[in-house]
mmCIF file with all atom_site columns, C-alpha atoms in Angstrom:
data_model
loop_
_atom_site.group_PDB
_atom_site.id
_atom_site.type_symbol
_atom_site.label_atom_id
_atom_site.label_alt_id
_atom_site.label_comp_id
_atom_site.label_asym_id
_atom_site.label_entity_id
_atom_site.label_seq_id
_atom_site.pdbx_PDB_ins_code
_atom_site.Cartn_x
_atom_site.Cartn_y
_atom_site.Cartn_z
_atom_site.occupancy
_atom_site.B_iso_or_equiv
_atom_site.pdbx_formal_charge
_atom_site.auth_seq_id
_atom_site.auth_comp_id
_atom_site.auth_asym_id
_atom_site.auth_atom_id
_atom_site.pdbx_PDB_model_num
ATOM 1   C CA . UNK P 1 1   ? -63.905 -51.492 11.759  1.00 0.00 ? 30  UNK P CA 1
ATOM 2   C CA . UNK P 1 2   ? -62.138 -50.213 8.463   1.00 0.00 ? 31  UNK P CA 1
ATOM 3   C CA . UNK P 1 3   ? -61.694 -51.582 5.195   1.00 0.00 ? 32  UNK P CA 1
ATOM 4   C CA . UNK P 1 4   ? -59.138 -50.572 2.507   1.00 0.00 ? 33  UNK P CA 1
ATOM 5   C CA . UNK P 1 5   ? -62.259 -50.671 0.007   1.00 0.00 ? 34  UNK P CA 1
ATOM 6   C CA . UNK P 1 6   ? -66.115 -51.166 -0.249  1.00 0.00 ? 35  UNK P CA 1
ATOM 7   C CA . UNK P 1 7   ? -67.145 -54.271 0.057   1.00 0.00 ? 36  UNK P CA 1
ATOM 8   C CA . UNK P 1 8   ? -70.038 -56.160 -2.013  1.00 0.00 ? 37  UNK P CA 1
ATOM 9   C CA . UNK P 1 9   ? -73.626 -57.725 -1.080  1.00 0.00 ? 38  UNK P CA 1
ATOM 10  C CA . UNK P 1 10  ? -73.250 -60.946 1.058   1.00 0.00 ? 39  UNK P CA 1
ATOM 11  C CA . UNK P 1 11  ? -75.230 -62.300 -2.015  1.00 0.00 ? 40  UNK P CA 1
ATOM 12  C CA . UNK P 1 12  ? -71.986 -60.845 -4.187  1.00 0.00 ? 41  UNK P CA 1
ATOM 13  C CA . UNK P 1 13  ? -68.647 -62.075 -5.162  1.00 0.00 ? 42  UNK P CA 1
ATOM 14  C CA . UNK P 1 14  ? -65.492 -59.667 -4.715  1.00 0.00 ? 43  UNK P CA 1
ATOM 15  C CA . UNK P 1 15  ? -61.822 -60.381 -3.913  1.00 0.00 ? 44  UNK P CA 1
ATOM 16  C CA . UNK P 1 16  ? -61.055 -62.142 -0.376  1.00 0.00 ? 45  UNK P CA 1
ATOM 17  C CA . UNK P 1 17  ? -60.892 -58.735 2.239   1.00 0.00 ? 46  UNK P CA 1
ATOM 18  C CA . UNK P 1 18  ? -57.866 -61.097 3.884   1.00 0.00 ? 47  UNK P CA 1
ATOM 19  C CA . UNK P 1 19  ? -55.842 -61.560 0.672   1.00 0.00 ? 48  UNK P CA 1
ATOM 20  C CA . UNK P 1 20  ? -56.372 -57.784 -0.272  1.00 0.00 ? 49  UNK P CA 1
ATOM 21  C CA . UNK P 1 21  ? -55.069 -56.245 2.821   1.00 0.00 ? 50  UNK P CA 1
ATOM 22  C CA . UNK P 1 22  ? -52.177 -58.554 3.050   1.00 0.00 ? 51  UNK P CA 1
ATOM 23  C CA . UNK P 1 23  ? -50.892 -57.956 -0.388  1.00 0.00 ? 52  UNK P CA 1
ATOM 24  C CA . UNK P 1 24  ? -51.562 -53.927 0.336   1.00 0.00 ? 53  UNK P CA 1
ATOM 25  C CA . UNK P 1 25  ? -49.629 -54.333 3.764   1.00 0.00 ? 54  UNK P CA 1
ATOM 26  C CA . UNK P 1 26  ? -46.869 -56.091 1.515   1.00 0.00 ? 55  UNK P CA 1
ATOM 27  C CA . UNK P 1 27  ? -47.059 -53.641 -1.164  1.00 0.00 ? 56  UNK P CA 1
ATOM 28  C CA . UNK P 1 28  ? -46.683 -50.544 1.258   1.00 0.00 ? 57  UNK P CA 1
ATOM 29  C CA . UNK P 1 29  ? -44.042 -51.778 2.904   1.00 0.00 ? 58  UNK P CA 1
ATOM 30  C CA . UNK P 1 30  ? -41.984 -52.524 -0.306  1.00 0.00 ? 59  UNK P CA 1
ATOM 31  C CA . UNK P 1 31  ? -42.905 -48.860 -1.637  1.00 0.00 ? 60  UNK P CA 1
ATOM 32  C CA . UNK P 1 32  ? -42.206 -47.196 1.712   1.00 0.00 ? 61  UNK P CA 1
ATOM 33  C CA . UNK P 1 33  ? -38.511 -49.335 2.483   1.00 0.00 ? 62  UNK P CA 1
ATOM 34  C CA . UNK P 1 34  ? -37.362 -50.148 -0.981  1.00 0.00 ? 63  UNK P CA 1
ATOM 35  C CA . UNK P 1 35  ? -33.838 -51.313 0.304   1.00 0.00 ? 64  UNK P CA 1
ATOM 36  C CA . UNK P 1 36  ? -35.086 -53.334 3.070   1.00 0.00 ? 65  UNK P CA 1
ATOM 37  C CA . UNK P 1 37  ? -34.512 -57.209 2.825   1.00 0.00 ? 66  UNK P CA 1
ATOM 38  C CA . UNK P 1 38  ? -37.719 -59.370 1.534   1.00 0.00 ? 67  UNK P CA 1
ATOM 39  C CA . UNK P 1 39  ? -39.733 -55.870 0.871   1.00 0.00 ? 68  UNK P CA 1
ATOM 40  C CA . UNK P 1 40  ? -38.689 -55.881 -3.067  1.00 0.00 ? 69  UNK P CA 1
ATOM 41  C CA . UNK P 1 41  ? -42.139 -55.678 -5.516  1.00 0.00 ? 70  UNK P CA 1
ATOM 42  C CA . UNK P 1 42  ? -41.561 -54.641 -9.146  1.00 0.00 ? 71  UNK P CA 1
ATOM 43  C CA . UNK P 1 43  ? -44.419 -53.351 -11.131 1.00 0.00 ? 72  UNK P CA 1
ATOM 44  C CA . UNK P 1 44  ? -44.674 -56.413 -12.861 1.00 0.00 ? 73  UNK P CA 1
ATOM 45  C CA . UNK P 1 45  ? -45.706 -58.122 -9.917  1.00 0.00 ? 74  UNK P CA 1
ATOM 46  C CA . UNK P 1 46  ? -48.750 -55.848 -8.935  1.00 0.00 ? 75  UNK P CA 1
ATOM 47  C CA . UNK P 1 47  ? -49.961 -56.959 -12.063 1.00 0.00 ? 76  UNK P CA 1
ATOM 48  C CA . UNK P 1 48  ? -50.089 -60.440 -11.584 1.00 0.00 ? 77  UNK P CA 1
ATOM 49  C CA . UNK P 1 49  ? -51.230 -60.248 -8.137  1.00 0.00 ? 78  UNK P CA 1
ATOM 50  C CA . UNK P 1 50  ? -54.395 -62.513 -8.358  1.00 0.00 ? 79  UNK P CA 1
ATOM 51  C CA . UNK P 1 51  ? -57.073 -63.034 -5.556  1.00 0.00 ? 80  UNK P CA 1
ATOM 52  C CA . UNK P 1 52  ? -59.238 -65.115 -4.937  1.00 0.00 ? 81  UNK P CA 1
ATOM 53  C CA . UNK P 1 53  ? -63.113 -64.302 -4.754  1.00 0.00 ? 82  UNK P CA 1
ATOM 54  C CA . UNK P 1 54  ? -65.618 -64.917 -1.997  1.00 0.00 ? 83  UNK P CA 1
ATOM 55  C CA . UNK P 1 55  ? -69.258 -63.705 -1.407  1.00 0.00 ? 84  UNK P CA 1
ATOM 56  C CA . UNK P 1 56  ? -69.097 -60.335 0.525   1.00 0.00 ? 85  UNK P CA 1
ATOM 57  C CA . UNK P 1 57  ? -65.374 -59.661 -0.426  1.00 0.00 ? 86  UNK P CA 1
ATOM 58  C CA . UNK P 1 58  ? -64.122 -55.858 -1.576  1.00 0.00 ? 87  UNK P CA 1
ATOM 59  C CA . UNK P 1 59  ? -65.633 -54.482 -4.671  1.00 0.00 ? 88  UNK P CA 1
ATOM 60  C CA . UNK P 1 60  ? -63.007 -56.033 -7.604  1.00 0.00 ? 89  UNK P CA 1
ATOM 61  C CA . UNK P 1 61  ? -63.491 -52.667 -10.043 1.00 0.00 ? 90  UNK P CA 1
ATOM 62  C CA . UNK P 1 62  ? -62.499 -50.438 -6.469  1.00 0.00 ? 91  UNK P CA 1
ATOM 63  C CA . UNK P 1 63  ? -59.495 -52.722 -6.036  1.00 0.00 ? 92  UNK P CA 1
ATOM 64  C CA . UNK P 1 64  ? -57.982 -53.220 -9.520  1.00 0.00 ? 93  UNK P CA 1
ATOM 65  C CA . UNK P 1 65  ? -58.169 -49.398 -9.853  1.00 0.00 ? 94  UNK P CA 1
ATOM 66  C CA . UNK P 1 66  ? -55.894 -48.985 -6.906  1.00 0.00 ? 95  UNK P CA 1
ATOM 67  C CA . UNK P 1 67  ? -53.708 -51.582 -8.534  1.00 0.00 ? 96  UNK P CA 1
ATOM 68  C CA . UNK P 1 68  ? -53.418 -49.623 -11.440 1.00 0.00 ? 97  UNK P CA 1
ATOM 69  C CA . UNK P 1 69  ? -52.527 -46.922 -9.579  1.00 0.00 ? 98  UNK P CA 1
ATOM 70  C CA . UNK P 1 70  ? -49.931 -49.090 -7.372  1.00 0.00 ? 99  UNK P CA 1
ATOM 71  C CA . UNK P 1 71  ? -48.699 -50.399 -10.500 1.00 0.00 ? 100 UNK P CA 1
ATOM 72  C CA . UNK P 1 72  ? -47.639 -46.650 -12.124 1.00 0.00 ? 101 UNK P CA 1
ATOM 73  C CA . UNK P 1 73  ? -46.352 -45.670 -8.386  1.00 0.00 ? 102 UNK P CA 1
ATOM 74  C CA . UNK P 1 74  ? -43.845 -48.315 -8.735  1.00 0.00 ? 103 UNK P CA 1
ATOM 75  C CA . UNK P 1 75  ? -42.805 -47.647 -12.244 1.00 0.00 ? 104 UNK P CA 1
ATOM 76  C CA . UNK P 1 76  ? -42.559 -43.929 -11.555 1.00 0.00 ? 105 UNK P CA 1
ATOM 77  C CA . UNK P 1 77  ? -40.297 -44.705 -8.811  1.00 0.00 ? 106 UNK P CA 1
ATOM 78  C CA . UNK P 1 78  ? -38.020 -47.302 -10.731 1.00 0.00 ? 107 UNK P CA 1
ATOM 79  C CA . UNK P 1 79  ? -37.744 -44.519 -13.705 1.00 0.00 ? 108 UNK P CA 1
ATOM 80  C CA . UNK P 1 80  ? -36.896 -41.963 -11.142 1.00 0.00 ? 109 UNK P CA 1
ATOM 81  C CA . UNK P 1 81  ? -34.127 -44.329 -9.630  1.00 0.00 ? 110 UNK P CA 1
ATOM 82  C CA . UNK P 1 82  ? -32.872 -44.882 -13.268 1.00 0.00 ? 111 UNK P CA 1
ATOM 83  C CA . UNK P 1 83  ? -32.523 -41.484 -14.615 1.00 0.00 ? 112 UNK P CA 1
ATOM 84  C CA . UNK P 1 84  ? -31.112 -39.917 -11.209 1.00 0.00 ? 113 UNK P CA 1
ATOM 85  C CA . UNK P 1 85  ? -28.295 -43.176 -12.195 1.00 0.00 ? 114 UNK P CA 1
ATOM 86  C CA . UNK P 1 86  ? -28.133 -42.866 -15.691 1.00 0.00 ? 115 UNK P CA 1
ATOM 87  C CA . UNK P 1 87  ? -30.046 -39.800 -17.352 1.00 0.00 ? 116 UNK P CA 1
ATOM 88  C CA . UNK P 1 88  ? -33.107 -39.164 -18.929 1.00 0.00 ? 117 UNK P CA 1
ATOM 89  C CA . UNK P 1 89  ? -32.072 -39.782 -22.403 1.00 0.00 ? 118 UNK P CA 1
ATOM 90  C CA . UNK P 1 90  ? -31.129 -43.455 -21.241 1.00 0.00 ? 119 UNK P CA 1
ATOM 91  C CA . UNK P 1 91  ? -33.882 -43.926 -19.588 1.00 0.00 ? 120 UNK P CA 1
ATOM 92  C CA . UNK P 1 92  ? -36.163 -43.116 -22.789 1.00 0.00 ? 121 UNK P CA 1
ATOM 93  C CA . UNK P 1 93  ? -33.082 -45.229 -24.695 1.00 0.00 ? 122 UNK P CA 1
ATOM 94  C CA . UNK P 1 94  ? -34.186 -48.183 -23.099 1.00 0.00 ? 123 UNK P CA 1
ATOM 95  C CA . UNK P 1 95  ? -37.914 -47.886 -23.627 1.00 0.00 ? 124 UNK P CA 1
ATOM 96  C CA . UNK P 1 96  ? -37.065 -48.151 -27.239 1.00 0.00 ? 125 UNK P CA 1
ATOM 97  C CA . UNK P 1 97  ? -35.445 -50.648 -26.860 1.00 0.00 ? 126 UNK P CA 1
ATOM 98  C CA . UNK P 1 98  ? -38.012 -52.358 -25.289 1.00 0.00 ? 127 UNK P CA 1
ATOM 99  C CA . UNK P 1 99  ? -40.598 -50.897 -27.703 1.00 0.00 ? 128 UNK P CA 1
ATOM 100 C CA . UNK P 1 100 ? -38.666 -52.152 -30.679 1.00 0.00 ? 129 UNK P CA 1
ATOM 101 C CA . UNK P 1 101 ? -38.900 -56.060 -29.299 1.00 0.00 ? 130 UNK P CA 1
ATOM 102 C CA . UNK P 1 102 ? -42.429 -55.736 -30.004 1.00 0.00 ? 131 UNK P CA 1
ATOM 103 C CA . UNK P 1 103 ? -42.576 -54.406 -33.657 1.00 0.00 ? 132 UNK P CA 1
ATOM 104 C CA . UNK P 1 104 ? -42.054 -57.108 -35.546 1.00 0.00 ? 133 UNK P CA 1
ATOM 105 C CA . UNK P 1 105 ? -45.324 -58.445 -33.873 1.00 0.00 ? 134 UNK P CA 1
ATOM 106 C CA . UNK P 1 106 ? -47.097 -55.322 -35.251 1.00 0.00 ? 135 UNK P CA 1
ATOM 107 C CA . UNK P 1 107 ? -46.237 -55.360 -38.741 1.00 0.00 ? 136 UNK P CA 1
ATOM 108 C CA . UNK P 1 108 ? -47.420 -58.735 -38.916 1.00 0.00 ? 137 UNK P CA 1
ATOM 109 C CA . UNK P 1 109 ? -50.501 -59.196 -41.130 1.00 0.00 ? 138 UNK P CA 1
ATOM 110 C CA . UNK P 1 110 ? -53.510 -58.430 -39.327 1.00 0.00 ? 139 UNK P CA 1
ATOM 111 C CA . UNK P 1 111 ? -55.009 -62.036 -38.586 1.00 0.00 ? 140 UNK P CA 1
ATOM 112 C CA . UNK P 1 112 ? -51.352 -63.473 -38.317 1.00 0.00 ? 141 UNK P CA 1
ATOM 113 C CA . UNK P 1 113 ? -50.082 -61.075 -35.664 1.00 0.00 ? 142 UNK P CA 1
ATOM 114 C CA . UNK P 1 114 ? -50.645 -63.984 -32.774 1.00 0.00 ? 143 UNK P CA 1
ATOM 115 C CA . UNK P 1 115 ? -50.940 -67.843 -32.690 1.00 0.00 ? 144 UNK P CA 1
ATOM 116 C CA . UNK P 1 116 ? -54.113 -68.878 -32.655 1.00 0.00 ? 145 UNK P CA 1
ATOM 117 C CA . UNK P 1 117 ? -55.992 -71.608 -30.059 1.00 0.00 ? 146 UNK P CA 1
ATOM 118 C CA . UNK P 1 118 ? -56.800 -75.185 -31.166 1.00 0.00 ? 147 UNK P CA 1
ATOM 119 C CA . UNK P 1 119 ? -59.908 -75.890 -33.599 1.00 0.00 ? 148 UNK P CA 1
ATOM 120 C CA . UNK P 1 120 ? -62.171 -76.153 -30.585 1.00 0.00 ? 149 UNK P CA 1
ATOM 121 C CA . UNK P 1 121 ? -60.291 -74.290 -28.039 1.00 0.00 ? 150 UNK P CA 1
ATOM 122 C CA . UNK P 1 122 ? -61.489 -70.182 -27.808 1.00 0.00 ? 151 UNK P CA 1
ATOM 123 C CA . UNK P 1 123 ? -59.331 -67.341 -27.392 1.00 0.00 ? 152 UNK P CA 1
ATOM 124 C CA . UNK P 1 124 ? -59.931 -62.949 -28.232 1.00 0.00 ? 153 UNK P CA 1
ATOM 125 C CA . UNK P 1 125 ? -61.419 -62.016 -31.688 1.00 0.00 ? 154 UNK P CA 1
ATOM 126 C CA . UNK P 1 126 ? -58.550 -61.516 -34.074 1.00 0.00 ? 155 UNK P CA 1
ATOM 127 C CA . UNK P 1 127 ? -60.094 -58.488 -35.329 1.00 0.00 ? 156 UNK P CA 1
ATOM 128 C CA . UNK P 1 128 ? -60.632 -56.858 -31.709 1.00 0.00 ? 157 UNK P CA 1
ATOM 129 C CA . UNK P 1 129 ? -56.979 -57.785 -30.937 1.00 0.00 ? 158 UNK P CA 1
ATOM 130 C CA . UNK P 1 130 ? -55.889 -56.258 -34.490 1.00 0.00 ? 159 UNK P CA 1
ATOM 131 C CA . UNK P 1 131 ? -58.145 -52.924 -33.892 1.00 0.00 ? 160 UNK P CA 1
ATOM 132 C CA . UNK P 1 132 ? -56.200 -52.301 -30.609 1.00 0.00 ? 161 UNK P CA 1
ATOM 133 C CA . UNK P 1 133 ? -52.745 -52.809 -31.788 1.00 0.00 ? 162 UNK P CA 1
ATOM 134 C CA . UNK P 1 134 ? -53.652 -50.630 -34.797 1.00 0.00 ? 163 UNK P CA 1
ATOM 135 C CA . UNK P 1 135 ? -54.153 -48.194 -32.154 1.00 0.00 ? 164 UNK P CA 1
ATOM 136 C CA . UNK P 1 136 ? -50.539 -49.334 -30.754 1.00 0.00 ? 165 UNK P CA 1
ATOM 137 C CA . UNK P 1 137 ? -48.638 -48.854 -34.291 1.00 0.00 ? 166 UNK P CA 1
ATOM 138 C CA . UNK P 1 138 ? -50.089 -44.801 -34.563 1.00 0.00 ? 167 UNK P CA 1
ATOM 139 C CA . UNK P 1 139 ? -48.632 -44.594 -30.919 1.00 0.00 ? 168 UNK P CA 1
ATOM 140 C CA . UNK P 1 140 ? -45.357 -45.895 -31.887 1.00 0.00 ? 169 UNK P CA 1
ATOM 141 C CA . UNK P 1 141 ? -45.511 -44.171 -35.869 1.00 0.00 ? 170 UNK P CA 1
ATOM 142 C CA . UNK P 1 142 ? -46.981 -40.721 -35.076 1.00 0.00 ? 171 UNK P CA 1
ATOM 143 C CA . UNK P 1 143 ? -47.102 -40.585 -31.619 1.00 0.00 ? 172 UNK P CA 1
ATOM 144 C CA . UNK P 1 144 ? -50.807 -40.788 -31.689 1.00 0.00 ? 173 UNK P CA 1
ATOM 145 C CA . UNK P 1 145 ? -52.598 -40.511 -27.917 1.00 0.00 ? 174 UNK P CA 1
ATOM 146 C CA . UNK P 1 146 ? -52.377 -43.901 -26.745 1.00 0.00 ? 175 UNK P CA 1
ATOM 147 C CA . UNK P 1 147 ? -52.445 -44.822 -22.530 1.00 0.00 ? 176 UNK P CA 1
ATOM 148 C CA . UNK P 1 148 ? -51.599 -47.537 -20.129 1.00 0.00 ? 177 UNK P CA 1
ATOM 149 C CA . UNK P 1 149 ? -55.327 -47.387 -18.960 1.00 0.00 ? 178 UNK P CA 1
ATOM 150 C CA . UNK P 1 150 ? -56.357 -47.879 -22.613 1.00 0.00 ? 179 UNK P CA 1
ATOM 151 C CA . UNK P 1 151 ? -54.659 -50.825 -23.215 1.00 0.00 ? 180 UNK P CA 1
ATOM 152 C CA . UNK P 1 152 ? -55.513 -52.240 -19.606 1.00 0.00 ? 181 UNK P CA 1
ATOM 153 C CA . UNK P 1 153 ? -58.929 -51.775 -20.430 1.00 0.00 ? 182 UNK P CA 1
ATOM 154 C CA . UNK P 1 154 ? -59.376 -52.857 -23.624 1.00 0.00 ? 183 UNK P CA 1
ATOM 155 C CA . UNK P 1 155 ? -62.022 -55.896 -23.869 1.00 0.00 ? 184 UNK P CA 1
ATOM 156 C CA . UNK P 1 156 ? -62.274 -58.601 -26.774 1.00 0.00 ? 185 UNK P CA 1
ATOM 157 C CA . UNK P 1 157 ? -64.632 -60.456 -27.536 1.00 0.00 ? 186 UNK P CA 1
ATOM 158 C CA . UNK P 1 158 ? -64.744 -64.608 -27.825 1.00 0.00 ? 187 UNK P CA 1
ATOM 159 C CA . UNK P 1 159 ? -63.813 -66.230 -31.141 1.00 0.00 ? 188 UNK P CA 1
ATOM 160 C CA . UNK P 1 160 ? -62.543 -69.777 -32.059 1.00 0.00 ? 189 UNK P CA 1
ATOM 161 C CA . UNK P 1 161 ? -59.893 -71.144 -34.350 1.00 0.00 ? 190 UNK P CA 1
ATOM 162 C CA . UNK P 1 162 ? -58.174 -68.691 -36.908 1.00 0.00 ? 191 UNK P CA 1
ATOM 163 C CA . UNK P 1 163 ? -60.409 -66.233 -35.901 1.00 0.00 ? 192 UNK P CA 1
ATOM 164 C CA . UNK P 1 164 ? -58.712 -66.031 -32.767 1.00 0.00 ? 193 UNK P CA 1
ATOM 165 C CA . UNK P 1 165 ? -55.951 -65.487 -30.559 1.00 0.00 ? 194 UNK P CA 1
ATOM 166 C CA . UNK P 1 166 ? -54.453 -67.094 -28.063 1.00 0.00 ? 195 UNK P CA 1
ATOM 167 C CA . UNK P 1 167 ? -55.553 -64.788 -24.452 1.00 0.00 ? 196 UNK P CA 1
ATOM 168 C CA . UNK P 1 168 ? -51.749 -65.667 -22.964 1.00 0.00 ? 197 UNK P CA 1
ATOM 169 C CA . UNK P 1 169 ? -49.820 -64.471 -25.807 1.00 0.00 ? 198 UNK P CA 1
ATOM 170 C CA . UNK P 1 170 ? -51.810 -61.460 -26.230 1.00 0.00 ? 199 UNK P CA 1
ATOM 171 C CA . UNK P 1 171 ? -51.599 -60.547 -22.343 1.00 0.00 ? 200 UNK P CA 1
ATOM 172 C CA . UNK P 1 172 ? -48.137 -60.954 -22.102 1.00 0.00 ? 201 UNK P CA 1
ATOM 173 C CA . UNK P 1 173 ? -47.809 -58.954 -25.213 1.00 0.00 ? 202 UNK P CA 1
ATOM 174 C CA . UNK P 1 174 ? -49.699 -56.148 -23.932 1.00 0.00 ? 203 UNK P CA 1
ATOM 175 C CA . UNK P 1 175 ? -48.540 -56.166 -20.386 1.00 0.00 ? 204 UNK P CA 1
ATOM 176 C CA . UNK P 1 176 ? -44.724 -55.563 -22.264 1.00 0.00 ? 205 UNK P CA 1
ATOM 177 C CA . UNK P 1 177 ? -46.727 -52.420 -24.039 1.00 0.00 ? 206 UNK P CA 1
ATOM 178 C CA . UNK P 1 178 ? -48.103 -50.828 -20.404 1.00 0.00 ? 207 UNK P CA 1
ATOM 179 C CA . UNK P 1 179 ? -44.933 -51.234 -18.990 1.00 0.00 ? 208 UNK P CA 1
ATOM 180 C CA . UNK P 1 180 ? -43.703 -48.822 -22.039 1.00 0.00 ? 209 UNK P CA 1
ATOM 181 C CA . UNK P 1 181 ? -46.581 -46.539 -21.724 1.00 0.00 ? 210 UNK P CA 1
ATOM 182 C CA . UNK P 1 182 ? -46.307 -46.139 -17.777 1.00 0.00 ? 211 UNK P CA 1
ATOM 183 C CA . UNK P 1 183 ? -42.417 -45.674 -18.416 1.00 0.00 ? 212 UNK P CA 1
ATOM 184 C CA . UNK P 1 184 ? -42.957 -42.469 -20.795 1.00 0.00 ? 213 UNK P CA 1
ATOM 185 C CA . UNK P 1 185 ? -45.798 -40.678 -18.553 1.00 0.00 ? 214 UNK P CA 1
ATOM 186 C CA . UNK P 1 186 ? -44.213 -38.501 -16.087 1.00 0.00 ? 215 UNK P CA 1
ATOM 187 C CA . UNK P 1 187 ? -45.447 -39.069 -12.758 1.00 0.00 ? 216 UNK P CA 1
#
């Protein structure tokens, strides 16, 4: 029998083998018939595909990697559909676009650039957050190297109160900034 990806001990937890190859089966199907009824999957929905875990399951580092990869298929595939429609220059017109609805957020003090949890409540360092988007405002200023993988990968450490930001606001905020930096590498 074949699996889509290694699997982990028995004693192990890694995502549910079932869930996996079901989303995969989806997820080929929507790349492979695009205009077929109930087959649509945007990029934004690899992302938040979720499983759950169970002891023996597939290796999670094996399967968010082909994610990743999933992810920048289907983005390379909706900017190909766009500029064959409208043009390269639009395309890269709209990424500004979207680029510039996050820049208010970076020239924000550092510290300030996010809400921040409840007194008790914990949420990623400030100053981790702040580092990374420092690393975000070169991209955007000078066009320093900056990529999707980068900012998927980037780690923070636990903090509380002001010295913290709220985890949802900061995901959503950098899953905006992947989508740009997916939409400006050429596939």
């Amino acid at each position: 029998m074949t699996t889509l990806f290694p699997k982990v001990g028995s004693l192990k937890l890694g995502y549910h083998p079932t869930q996996v190859e079901e989303f995969f089966d989806k997820a080929r199907s929507a790349y492979e018939r695009p205009t077929e009824p109930d087959t649509e999957l945007a990029p934004l929905d690899v992302r938040r595909t979720a499983f759950d875990l169970k002891h023996g399951g597939y290796d999670t580092a094996a399967v968010d990697s082909a994610l990743d990869r999933l992810e920048a298929a289907f983005v390379g595939r909706q900017r190909e559909s766009y500029v064959r429609t409208n043009g390269q220059d639009a395309w890269m017109q709209e990424l500004a676009q979207r680029a510039q609805t996050l820049y208010p957020r970076l020239r924000r003090p550092a510290g300030e650039r996010f809400a921040h949890p409840g007194a008790v409540s914990s949420g990623y360092r400030a100053s981790d957050v702040d580092d990374l988007l420092t690393r975000v405002t070169a991209f955007f200023d000078r066009g320093a190297p900056l990529t999707a993988d980068e900012v998927r990968g980037a780690t923070f450490r636990t903090a509380h109160g002001s010295r913290a930001y709220d985890e949802a606001t900061v995901d959503a905020f950098l899953a905006r900034m992947v989508d740009i930096l997916l939409g400006v590498t050429e596939g």
